[in-house]
Amino acid sequence: MKTQLKLYHLTEYLEHQVGERTAELKQALHQVQQSQVQLVQSEKMAALGQLVAGVAHEINNPLNFIYANLSHMEEYTEIFLDFLELYQKNYPHPVDEIKEQAEDVDLEFVQSDVIKTIASMKIGTERIREIVLSLRNFSRIDEAEFKAVDIHEGIESTLMILQHRFKAQTKRPEIQIIRKYDKLPAIECYSGQLNQVFMNILVNAIDSLEEASSKFTYQQIHDNPNQIVIRTSVIDSKSVEIAIGDNGCGIPEHIRQYIFDPFFTTKPVGKGTGMGLSISYQIITEKHKGQLKCFSEVGQGTKFVIQIPIHQSIHN
């Protein structure tokens, strides 16, 4: 009887030990998975940041050269045109050879169009300069520490990079971006990582709108436009809120509870890794000691709400 009792207690003790070790192993496995996700994404973002910064730098040098010389080109062209007009005024009846050449090259049109062409080139180079600046602001490769920044600048840089996806397509009109910006103080943050969060949320919003658009005609979408609303506000003296919402297809409850889990995705193979929102959640909650919440209703749309402190503790 004593032997059976000892055996029972030993079995119970071993089962308890196995249960504890199993729980410890599960926790360790979860931590390893989280570390793997963070490491992979950190390496990806570091490589992407270096690539973006490098491309922006390489484009910026010849671009500045072209932009600077366009002003001189515009000035020289105006000098030539003024000289040509002066010549035509004093010699209204040129020899036949000059008259024929002027007709062949359509000199009158060239005179009127050349300044317009140079003006268009200046607009184009200014646009490229804006894009390059947005790339540099988005990557923030040289800002590894907390720094007080303008959150709106980061949002606008991200919108600039994604602009090609907002434009009208054959199957849908353009996606409308509605800005409802409050006056925010400078926010202490890892700006490059925060821009990554904006990117992930906006890309998901665009994907949701495109999925919803596939069920409607062009005219139906035109009458009820695809929209992304970006709202910023000061919550109190300590924190701010950034809300990004869309009127897409929404997320069912049984999916919504898993969207921040690593590697969870509902997208087709090759389109999503399931890491974007998981990393975004970690960036907001762990790196910035804030909150990231998702509110959604099927058929009505989805809204992500970010709340972060205005000032970060040095211990972060």
mmCIF file with all atom_site columns, C-alpha atoms in Angstrom, residues 108-281:
data_model
loop_
_atom_site.group_PDB
_atom_site.id
_atom_site.type_symbol
_atom_site.label_atom_id
_atom_site.label_alt_id
_atom_site.label_comp_id
_atom_site.label_asym_id
_atom_site.label_entity_id
_atom_site.label_seq_id
_atom_site.pdbx_PDB_ins_code
_atom_site.Cartn_x
_atom_site.Cartn_y
_atom_site.Cartn_z
_atom_site.occupancy
_atom_site.B_iso_or_equiv
_atom_site.pdbx_formal_charge
_atom_site.auth_seq_id
_atom_site.auth_comp_id
_atom_site.auth_asym_id
_atom_site.auth_atom_id
_atom_site.pdbx_PDB_model_num
ATOM 1   C CA . GLU A 1 108 ? 6.408   80.622 -84.807 1.00 0.00 ? 108 GLU A CA 1
ATOM 2   C CA . PHE A 1 109 ? 5.279   77.550 -82.853 1.00 0.00 ? 109 PHE A CA 1
ATOM 3   C CA . VAL A 1 110 ? 8.800   76.846 -81.539 1.00 0.00 ? 110 VAL A CA 1
ATOM 4   C CA . GLN A 1 111 ? 9.088   80.416 -80.260 1.00 0.00 ? 111 GLN A CA 1
ATOM 5   C CA . SER A 1 112 ? 5.839   80.119 -78.322 1.00 0.00 ? 112 SER A CA 1
ATOM 6   C CA . ASP A 1 113 ? 6.410   76.555 -77.067 1.00 0.00 ? 113 ASP A CA 1
ATOM 7   C CA . VAL A 1 114 ? 10.052  76.526 -75.966 1.00 0.00 ? 114 VAL A CA 1
ATOM 8   C CA . ILE A 1 115 ? 9.470   78.525 -72.766 1.00 0.00 ? 115 ILE A CA 1
ATOM 9   C CA . LYS A 1 116 ? 6.453   76.341 -71.907 1.00 0.00 ? 116 LYS A CA 1
ATOM 10  C CA . THR A 1 117 ? 8.601   73.227 -72.393 1.00 0.00 ? 117 THR A CA 1
ATOM 11  C CA . ILE A 1 118 ? 11.300  74.500 -70.041 1.00 0.00 ? 118 ILE A CA 1
ATOM 12  C CA . ALA A 1 119 ? 8.622   75.435 -67.468 1.00 0.00 ? 119 ALA A CA 1
ATOM 13  C CA . SER A 1 120 ? 7.247   71.867 -67.685 1.00 0.00 ? 120 SER A CA 1
ATOM 14  C CA . MET A 1 121 ? 10.742  70.458 -67.179 1.00 0.00 ? 121 MET A CA 1
ATOM 15  C CA . LYS A 1 122 ? 11.146  72.595 -64.052 1.00 0.00 ? 122 LYS A CA 1
ATOM 16  C CA . ILE A 1 123 ? 7.841   71.303 -62.680 1.00 0.00 ? 123 ILE A CA 1
ATOM 17  C CA . GLY A 1 124 ? 8.957   67.736 -63.413 1.00 0.00 ? 124 GLY A CA 1
ATOM 18  C CA . THR A 1 125 ? 12.303  68.121 -61.641 1.00 0.00 ? 125 THR A CA 1
ATOM 19  C CA . GLU A 1 126 ? 10.620  69.790 -58.662 1.00 0.00 ? 126 GLU A CA 1
ATOM 20  C CA . ARG A 1 127 ? 8.287   66.806 -58.459 1.00 0.00 ? 127 ARG A CA 1
ATOM 21  C CA . ILE A 1 128 ? 11.216  64.381 -58.482 1.00 0.00 ? 128 ILE A CA 1
ATOM 22  C CA . ARG A 1 129 ? 12.929  66.430 -55.760 1.00 0.00 ? 129 ARG A CA 1
ATOM 23  C CA . GLU A 1 130 ? 9.786   66.119 -53.628 1.00 0.00 ? 130 GLU A CA 1
ATOM 24  C CA . ILE A 1 131 ? 9.755   62.352 -54.121 1.00 0.00 ? 131 ILE A CA 1
ATOM 25  C CA . VAL A 1 132 ? 13.461  62.063 -53.235 1.00 0.00 ? 132 VAL A CA 1
ATOM 26  C CA . LEU A 1 133 ? 12.893  64.134 -50.097 1.00 0.00 ? 133 LEU A CA 1
ATOM 27  C CA . SER A 1 134 ? 9.961   61.879 -49.174 1.00 0.00 ? 134 SER A CA 1
ATOM 28  C CA . LEU A 1 135 ? 12.148  58.785 -49.611 1.00 0.00 ? 135 LEU A CA 1
ATOM 29  C CA . ARG A 1 136 ? 14.806  60.274 -47.348 1.00 0.00 ? 136 ARG A CA 1
ATOM 30  C CA . ASN A 1 137 ? 12.252  61.331 -44.749 1.00 0.00 ? 137 ASN A CA 1
ATOM 31  C CA . PHE A 1 138 ? 10.604  57.922 -44.842 1.00 0.00 ? 138 PHE A CA 1
ATOM 32  C CA . SER A 1 139 ? 13.803  55.909 -44.382 1.00 0.00 ? 139 SER A CA 1
ATOM 33  C CA . ARG A 1 140 ? 15.324  58.168 -41.684 1.00 0.00 ? 140 ARG A CA 1
ATOM 34  C CA . ILE A 1 141 ? 18.346  55.882 -41.892 1.00 0.00 ? 141 ILE A CA 1
ATOM 35  C CA . ASP A 1 142 ? 20.511  58.261 -39.889 1.00 0.00 ? 142 ASP A CA 1
ATOM 36  C CA . GLU A 1 143 ? 18.087  58.578 -36.981 1.00 0.00 ? 143 GLU A CA 1
ATOM 37  C CA . ALA A 1 144 ? 18.509  55.473 -34.823 1.00 0.00 ? 144 ALA A CA 1
ATOM 38  C CA . GLU A 1 145 ? 17.681  57.285 -31.588 1.00 0.00 ? 145 GLU A CA 1
ATOM 39  C CA . PHE A 1 146 ? 14.566  58.990 -30.343 1.00 0.00 ? 146 PHE A CA 1
ATOM 40  C CA . LYS A 1 147 ? 14.083  62.370 -31.922 1.00 0.00 ? 147 LYS A CA 1
ATOM 41  C CA . ALA A 1 148 ? 11.288  64.947 -31.732 1.00 0.00 ? 148 ALA A CA 1
ATOM 42  C CA . VAL A 1 149 ? 9.691   65.090 -35.189 1.00 0.00 ? 149 VAL A CA 1
ATOM 43  C CA . ASP A 1 150 ? 6.632   66.360 -37.027 1.00 0.00 ? 150 ASP A CA 1
ATOM 44  C CA . ILE A 1 151 ? 4.321   63.326 -37.320 1.00 0.00 ? 151 ILE A CA 1
ATOM 45  C CA . HIS A 1 152 ? 2.453   64.915 -40.215 1.00 0.00 ? 152 HIS A CA 1
ATOM 46  C CA . GLU A 1 153 ? 5.680   65.095 -42.220 1.00 0.00 ? 153 GLU A CA 1
ATOM 47  C CA . GLY A 1 154 ? 6.136   61.333 -41.801 1.00 0.00 ? 154 GLY A CA 1
ATOM 48  C CA . ILE A 1 155 ? 2.542   60.659 -42.861 1.00 0.00 ? 155 ILE A CA 1
ATOM 49  C CA . GLU A 1 156 ? 2.893   62.889 -45.923 1.00 0.00 ? 156 GLU A CA 1
ATOM 50  C CA . SER A 1 157 ? 6.164   61.217 -46.930 1.00 0.00 ? 157 SER A CA 1
ATOM 51  C CA . THR A 1 158 ? 4.454   57.829 -46.741 1.00 0.00 ? 158 THR A CA 1
ATOM 52  C CA . LEU A 1 159 ? 1.483   59.071 -48.773 1.00 0.00 ? 159 LEU A CA 1
ATOM 53  C CA . MET A 1 160 ? 3.863   60.432 -51.411 1.00 0.00 ? 160 MET A CA 1
ATOM 54  C CA . ILE A 1 161 ? 5.547   57.031 -51.770 1.00 0.00 ? 161 ILE A CA 1
ATOM 55  C CA . LEU A 1 162 ? 2.175   55.273 -52.084 1.00 0.00 ? 162 LEU A CA 1
ATOM 56  C CA . GLN A 1 163 ? 0.677   57.859 -54.428 1.00 0.00 ? 163 GLN A CA 1
ATOM 57  C CA . HIS A 1 164 ? 0.800   55.546 -57.454 1.00 0.00 ? 164 HIS A CA 1
ATOM 58  C CA . ARG A 1 165 ? -1.623  53.195 -55.675 1.00 0.00 ? 165 ARG A CA 1
ATOM 59  C CA . PHE A 1 166 ? -4.136  55.953 -54.949 1.00 0.00 ? 166 PHE A CA 1
ATOM 60  C CA . LYS A 1 167 ? -4.452  57.011 -58.587 1.00 0.00 ? 167 LYS A CA 1
ATOM 61  C CA . ALA A 1 168 ? -7.456  56.077 -60.740 1.00 0.00 ? 168 ALA A CA 1
ATOM 62  C CA . GLN A 1 169 ? -7.286  52.732 -62.554 1.00 0.00 ? 169 GLN A CA 1
ATOM 63  C CA . THR A 1 170 ? -9.333  51.154 -65.330 1.00 0.00 ? 170 THR A CA 1
ATOM 64  C CA . LYS A 1 171 ? -11.566 49.346 -62.825 1.00 0.00 ? 171 LYS A CA 1
ATOM 65  C CA . ARG A 1 172 ? -11.935 52.077 -60.187 1.00 0.00 ? 172 ARG A CA 1
ATOM 66  C CA . PRO A 1 173 ? -11.675 55.852 -59.659 1.00 0.00 ? 173 PRO A CA 1
ATOM 67  C CA . GLU A 1 174 ? -8.897  57.265 -57.490 1.00 0.00 ? 174 GLU A CA 1
ATOM 68  C CA . ILE A 1 175 ? -8.811  56.592 -53.744 1.00 0.00 ? 175 ILE A CA 1
ATOM 69  C CA . GLN A 1 176 ? -9.590  59.803 -51.884 1.00 0.00 ? 176 GLN A CA 1
ATOM 70  C CA . ILE A 1 177 ? -7.275  60.783 -49.018 1.00 0.00 ? 177 ILE A CA 1
ATOM 71  C CA . ILE A 1 178 ? -9.049  62.887 -46.418 1.00 0.00 ? 178 ILE A CA 1
ATOM 72  C CA . ARG A 1 179 ? -6.774  64.631 -43.934 1.00 0.00 ? 179 ARG A CA 1
ATOM 73  C CA . LYS A 1 180 ? -8.146  65.826 -40.608 1.00 0.00 ? 180 LYS A CA 1
ATOM 74  C CA . TYR A 1 181 ? -4.984  67.020 -38.914 1.00 0.00 ? 181 TYR A CA 1
ATOM 75  C CA . ASP A 1 182 ? -4.971  68.607 -35.491 1.00 0.00 ? 182 ASP A CA 1
ATOM 76  C CA . LYS A 1 183 ? -2.143  70.865 -34.402 1.00 0.00 ? 183 LYS A CA 1
ATOM 77  C CA . LEU A 1 184 ? 0.347   68.446 -32.858 1.00 0.00 ? 184 LEU A CA 1
ATOM 78  C CA . PRO A 1 185 ? 3.510   69.122 -30.869 1.00 0.00 ? 185 PRO A CA 1
ATOM 79  C CA . ALA A 1 186 ? 6.785   67.520 -31.960 1.00 0.00 ? 186 ALA A CA 1
ATOM 80  C CA . ILE A 1 187 ? 6.660   63.838 -30.976 1.00 0.00 ? 187 ILE A CA 1
ATOM 81  C CA . GLU A 1 188 ? 9.673   61.970 -29.579 1.00 0.00 ? 188 GLU A CA 1
ATOM 82  C CA . CYS A 1 189 ? 9.872   58.709 -31.511 1.00 0.00 ? 189 CYS A CA 1
ATOM 83  C CA . TYR A 1 190 ? 11.825  56.423 -33.795 1.00 0.00 ? 190 TYR A CA 1
ATOM 84  C CA . SER A 1 191 ? 10.519  58.257 -36.840 1.00 0.00 ? 191 SER A CA 1
ATOM 85  C CA . GLY A 1 192 ? 11.652  55.707 -39.439 1.00 0.00 ? 192 GLY A CA 1
ATOM 86  C CA . GLN A 1 193 ? 9.936   52.881 -37.565 1.00 0.00 ? 193 GLN A CA 1
ATOM 87  C CA . LEU A 1 194 ? 6.789   54.954 -37.058 1.00 0.00 ? 194 LEU A CA 1
ATOM 88  C CA . ASN A 1 195 ? 6.702   55.662 -40.802 1.00 0.00 ? 195 ASN A CA 1
ATOM 89  C CA . GLN A 1 196 ? 6.901   51.901 -41.330 1.00 0.00 ? 196 GLN A CA 1
ATOM 90  C CA . VAL A 1 197 ? 3.746   51.519 -39.211 1.00 0.00 ? 197 VAL A CA 1
ATOM 91  C CA . PHE A 1 198 ? 1.949   54.146 -41.321 1.00 0.00 ? 198 PHE A CA 1
ATOM 92  C CA . MET A 1 199 ? 3.077   52.305 -44.456 1.00 0.00 ? 199 MET A CA 1
ATOM 93  C CA . ASN A 1 200 ? 1.803   48.922 -43.228 1.00 0.00 ? 200 ASN A CA 1
ATOM 94  C CA . ILE A 1 201 ? -1.594  50.297 -42.196 1.00 0.00 ? 201 ILE A CA 1
ATOM 95  C CA . LEU A 1 202 ? -2.064  52.313 -45.401 1.00 0.00 ? 202 LEU A CA 1
ATOM 96  C CA . VAL A 1 203 ? -1.104  49.365 -47.618 1.00 0.00 ? 203 VAL A CA 1
ATOM 97  C CA . ASN A 1 204 ? -3.655  47.192 -45.807 1.00 0.00 ? 204 ASN A CA 1
ATOM 98  C CA . ALA A 1 205 ? -6.284  49.915 -46.285 1.00 0.00 ? 205 ALA A CA 1
ATOM 99  C CA . ILE A 1 206 ? -5.540  50.107 -50.032 1.00 0.00 ? 206 ILE A CA 1
ATOM 100 C CA . ASP A 1 207 ? -5.713  46.303 -50.358 1.00 0.00 ? 207 ASP A CA 1
ATOM 101 C CA . SER A 1 208 ? -9.062  46.282 -48.532 1.00 0.00 ? 208 SER A CA 1
ATOM 102 C CA . LEU A 1 209 ? -10.473 49.013 -50.784 1.00 0.00 ? 209 LEU A CA 1
ATOM 103 C CA . GLU A 1 210 ? -9.313  47.215 -53.926 1.00 0.00 ? 210 GLU A CA 1
ATOM 104 C CA . GLU A 1 211 ? -10.886 43.977 -52.701 1.00 0.00 ? 211 GLU A CA 1
ATOM 105 C CA . ALA A 1 212 ? -14.162 45.793 -52.029 1.00 0.00 ? 212 ALA A CA 1
ATOM 106 C CA . SER A 1 213 ? -13.976 47.565 -55.423 1.00 0.00 ? 213 SER A CA 1
ATOM 107 C CA . SER A 1 214 ? -13.873 44.234 -57.260 1.00 0.00 ? 214 SER A CA 1
ATOM 108 C CA . LYS A 1 215 ? -17.525 43.696 -56.281 1.00 0.00 ? 215 LYS A CA 1
ATOM 109 C CA . PHE A 1 216 ? -18.817 46.975 -57.745 1.00 0.00 ? 216 PHE A CA 1
ATOM 110 C CA . THR A 1 217 ? -18.922 48.763 -61.088 1.00 0.00 ? 217 THR A CA 1
ATOM 111 C CA . TYR A 1 218 ? -16.838 51.847 -61.846 1.00 0.00 ? 218 TYR A CA 1
ATOM 112 C CA . GLN A 1 219 ? -19.934 54.046 -61.618 1.00 0.00 ? 219 GLN A CA 1
ATOM 113 C CA . GLN A 1 220 ? -20.988 52.564 -58.267 1.00 0.00 ? 220 GLN A CA 1
ATOM 114 C CA . ILE A 1 221 ? -17.540 53.283 -56.821 1.00 0.00 ? 221 ILE A CA 1
ATOM 115 C CA . HIS A 1 222 ? -17.649 56.787 -58.318 1.00 0.00 ? 222 HIS A CA 1
ATOM 116 C CA . ASP A 1 223 ? -20.967 57.436 -56.546 1.00 0.00 ? 223 ASP A CA 1
ATOM 117 C CA . ASN A 1 224 ? -19.610 56.049 -53.253 1.00 0.00 ? 224 ASN A CA 1
ATOM 118 C CA . PRO A 1 225 ? -15.866 56.852 -53.446 1.00 0.00 ? 225 PRO A CA 1
ATOM 119 C CA . ASN A 1 226 ? -13.096 54.799 -51.888 1.00 0.00 ? 226 ASN A CA 1
ATOM 120 C CA . GLN A 1 227 ? -11.737 56.840 -49.003 1.00 0.00 ? 227 GLN A CA 1
ATOM 121 C CA . ILE A 1 228 ? -8.946  56.732 -46.476 1.00 0.00 ? 228 ILE A CA 1
ATOM 122 C CA . VAL A 1 229 ? -9.401  59.160 -43.594 1.00 0.00 ? 229 VAL A CA 1
ATOM 123 C CA . ILE A 1 230 ? -6.341  60.170 -41.562 1.00 0.00 ? 230 ILE A CA 1
ATOM 124 C CA . ARG A 1 231 ? -7.126  61.949 -38.326 1.00 0.00 ? 231 ARG A CA 1
ATOM 125 C CA . THR A 1 232 ? -4.617  63.244 -35.778 1.00 0.00 ? 232 THR A CA 1
ATOM 126 C CA . SER A 1 233 ? -5.426  64.716 -32.381 1.00 0.00 ? 233 SER A CA 1
ATOM 127 C CA . VAL A 1 234 ? -3.972  65.545 -29.003 1.00 0.00 ? 234 VAL A CA 1
ATOM 128 C CA . ILE A 1 235 ? -5.470  63.287 -26.322 1.00 0.00 ? 235 ILE A CA 1
ATOM 129 C CA . ASP A 1 236 ? -4.017  65.131 -23.340 1.00 0.00 ? 236 ASP A CA 1
ATOM 130 C CA . SER A 1 237 ? -0.783  66.764 -22.254 1.00 0.00 ? 237 SER A CA 1
ATOM 131 C CA . LYS A 1 238 ? 1.025   63.417 -22.456 1.00 0.00 ? 238 LYS A CA 1
ATOM 132 C CA . SER A 1 239 ? -0.102  61.647 -25.623 1.00 0.00 ? 239 SER A CA 1
ATOM 133 C CA . VAL A 1 240 ? -1.432  61.970 -29.169 1.00 0.00 ? 240 VAL A CA 1
ATOM 134 C CA . GLU A 1 241 ? -3.605  59.827 -31.399 1.00 0.00 ? 241 GLU A CA 1
ATOM 135 C CA . ILE A 1 242 ? -3.312  58.943 -35.094 1.00 0.00 ? 242 ILE A CA 1
ATOM 136 C CA . ALA A 1 243 ? -6.334  57.190 -36.619 1.00 0.00 ? 243 ALA A CA 1
ATOM 137 C CA . ILE A 1 244 ? -6.266  55.738 -40.145 1.00 0.00 ? 244 ILE A CA 1
ATOM 138 C CA . GLY A 1 245 ? -9.597  54.439 -41.431 1.00 0.00 ? 245 GLY A CA 1
ATOM 139 C CA . ASP A 1 246 ? -11.006 53.159 -44.707 1.00 0.00 ? 246 ASP A CA 1
ATOM 140 C CA . ASN A 1 247 ? -14.466 52.357 -46.049 1.00 0.00 ? 247 ASN A CA 1
ATOM 141 C CA . GLY A 1 248 ? -13.383 49.011 -47.463 1.00 0.00 ? 248 GLY A CA 1
ATOM 142 C CA . CYS A 1 249 ? -14.751 45.514 -46.895 1.00 0.00 ? 249 CYS A CA 1
ATOM 143 C CA . GLY A 1 250 ? -13.937 45.334 -43.168 1.00 0.00 ? 250 GLY A CA 1
ATOM 144 C CA . ILE A 1 251 ? -12.491 42.463 -41.118 1.00 0.00 ? 251 ILE A CA 1
ATOM 145 C CA . PRO A 1 252 ? -14.641 39.684 -39.612 1.00 0.00 ? 252 PRO A CA 1
ATOM 146 C CA . GLU A 1 253 ? -14.372 39.197 -35.844 1.00 0.00 ? 253 GLU A CA 1
ATOM 147 C CA . HIS A 1 254 ? -12.902 35.681 -36.133 1.00 0.00 ? 254 HIS A CA 1
ATOM 148 C CA . ILE A 1 255 ? -10.025 37.139 -38.192 1.00 0.00 ? 255 ILE A CA 1
ATOM 149 C CA . ARG A 1 256 ? -9.634  40.464 -36.376 1.00 0.00 ? 256 ARG A CA 1
ATOM 150 C CA . GLN A 1 257 ? -8.541  38.771 -33.135 1.00 0.00 ? 257 GLN A CA 1
ATOM 151 C CA . TYR A 1 258 ? -5.478  37.338 -34.907 1.00 0.00 ? 258 TYR A CA 1
ATOM 152 C CA . ILE A 1 259 ? -4.326  40.250 -37.090 1.00 0.00 ? 259 ILE A CA 1
ATOM 153 C CA . PHE A 1 260 ? -1.449  41.218 -34.768 1.00 0.00 ? 260 PHE A CA 1
ATOM 154 C CA . ASP A 1 261 ? -0.148  37.621 -34.517 1.00 0.00 ? 261 ASP A CA 1
ATOM 155 C CA . PRO A 1 262 ? 3.160   36.925 -36.303 1.00 0.00 ? 262 PRO A CA 1
ATOM 156 C CA . PHE A 1 263 ? 2.829   35.269 -39.733 1.00 0.00 ? 263 PHE A CA 1
ATOM 157 C CA . PHE A 1 264 ? -0.991  35.416 -39.697 1.00 0.00 ? 264 PHE A CA 1
ATOM 158 C CA . THR A 1 265 ? -2.299  36.594 -43.056 1.00 0.00 ? 265 THR A CA 1
ATOM 159 C CA . THR A 1 266 ? -5.406  36.181 -45.193 1.00 0.00 ? 266 THR A CA 1
ATOM 160 C CA . LYS A 1 267 ? -3.648  37.372 -48.351 1.00 0.00 ? 267 LYS A CA 1
ATOM 161 C CA . PRO A 1 268 ? -2.681  35.048 -51.217 1.00 0.00 ? 268 PRO A CA 1
ATOM 162 C CA . VAL A 1 269 ? 0.748   33.408 -51.267 1.00 0.00 ? 269 VAL A CA 1
ATOM 163 C CA . GLY A 1 270 ? 3.363   35.922 -52.353 1.00 0.00 ? 270 GLY A CA 1
ATOM 164 C CA . LYS A 1 271 ? 1.317   38.999 -51.454 1.00 0.00 ? 271 LYS A CA 1
ATOM 165 C CA . GLY A 1 272 ? 1.617   39.075 -47.672 1.00 0.00 ? 272 GLY A CA 1
ATOM 166 C CA . THR A 1 273 ? 3.973   37.680 -45.027 1.00 0.00 ? 273 THR A CA 1
ATOM 167 C CA . GLY A 1 274 ? 1.739   38.228 -42.006 1.00 0.00 ? 274 GLY A CA 1
ATOM 168 C CA . MET A 1 275 ? 4.525   40.239 -40.362 1.00 0.00 ? 275 MET A CA 1
ATOM 169 C CA . GLY A 1 276 ? 3.496   43.817 -41.181 1.00 0.00 ? 276 GLY A CA 1
ATOM 170 C CA . LEU A 1 277 ? 0.845   44.360 -38.518 1.00 0.00 ? 277 LEU A CA 1
ATOM 171 C CA . SER A 1 278 ? 2.666   42.174 -35.990 1.00 0.00 ? 278 SER A CA 1
ATOM 172 C CA . ILE A 1 279 ? 5.789   44.314 -36.310 1.00 0.00 ? 279 ILE A CA 1
ATOM 173 C CA . SER A 1 280 ? 3.667   47.475 -36.271 1.00 0.00 ? 280 SER A CA 1
ATOM 174 C CA . TYR A 1 281 ? 2.122   46.338 -32.986 1.00 0.00 ? 281 TYR A CA 1
#
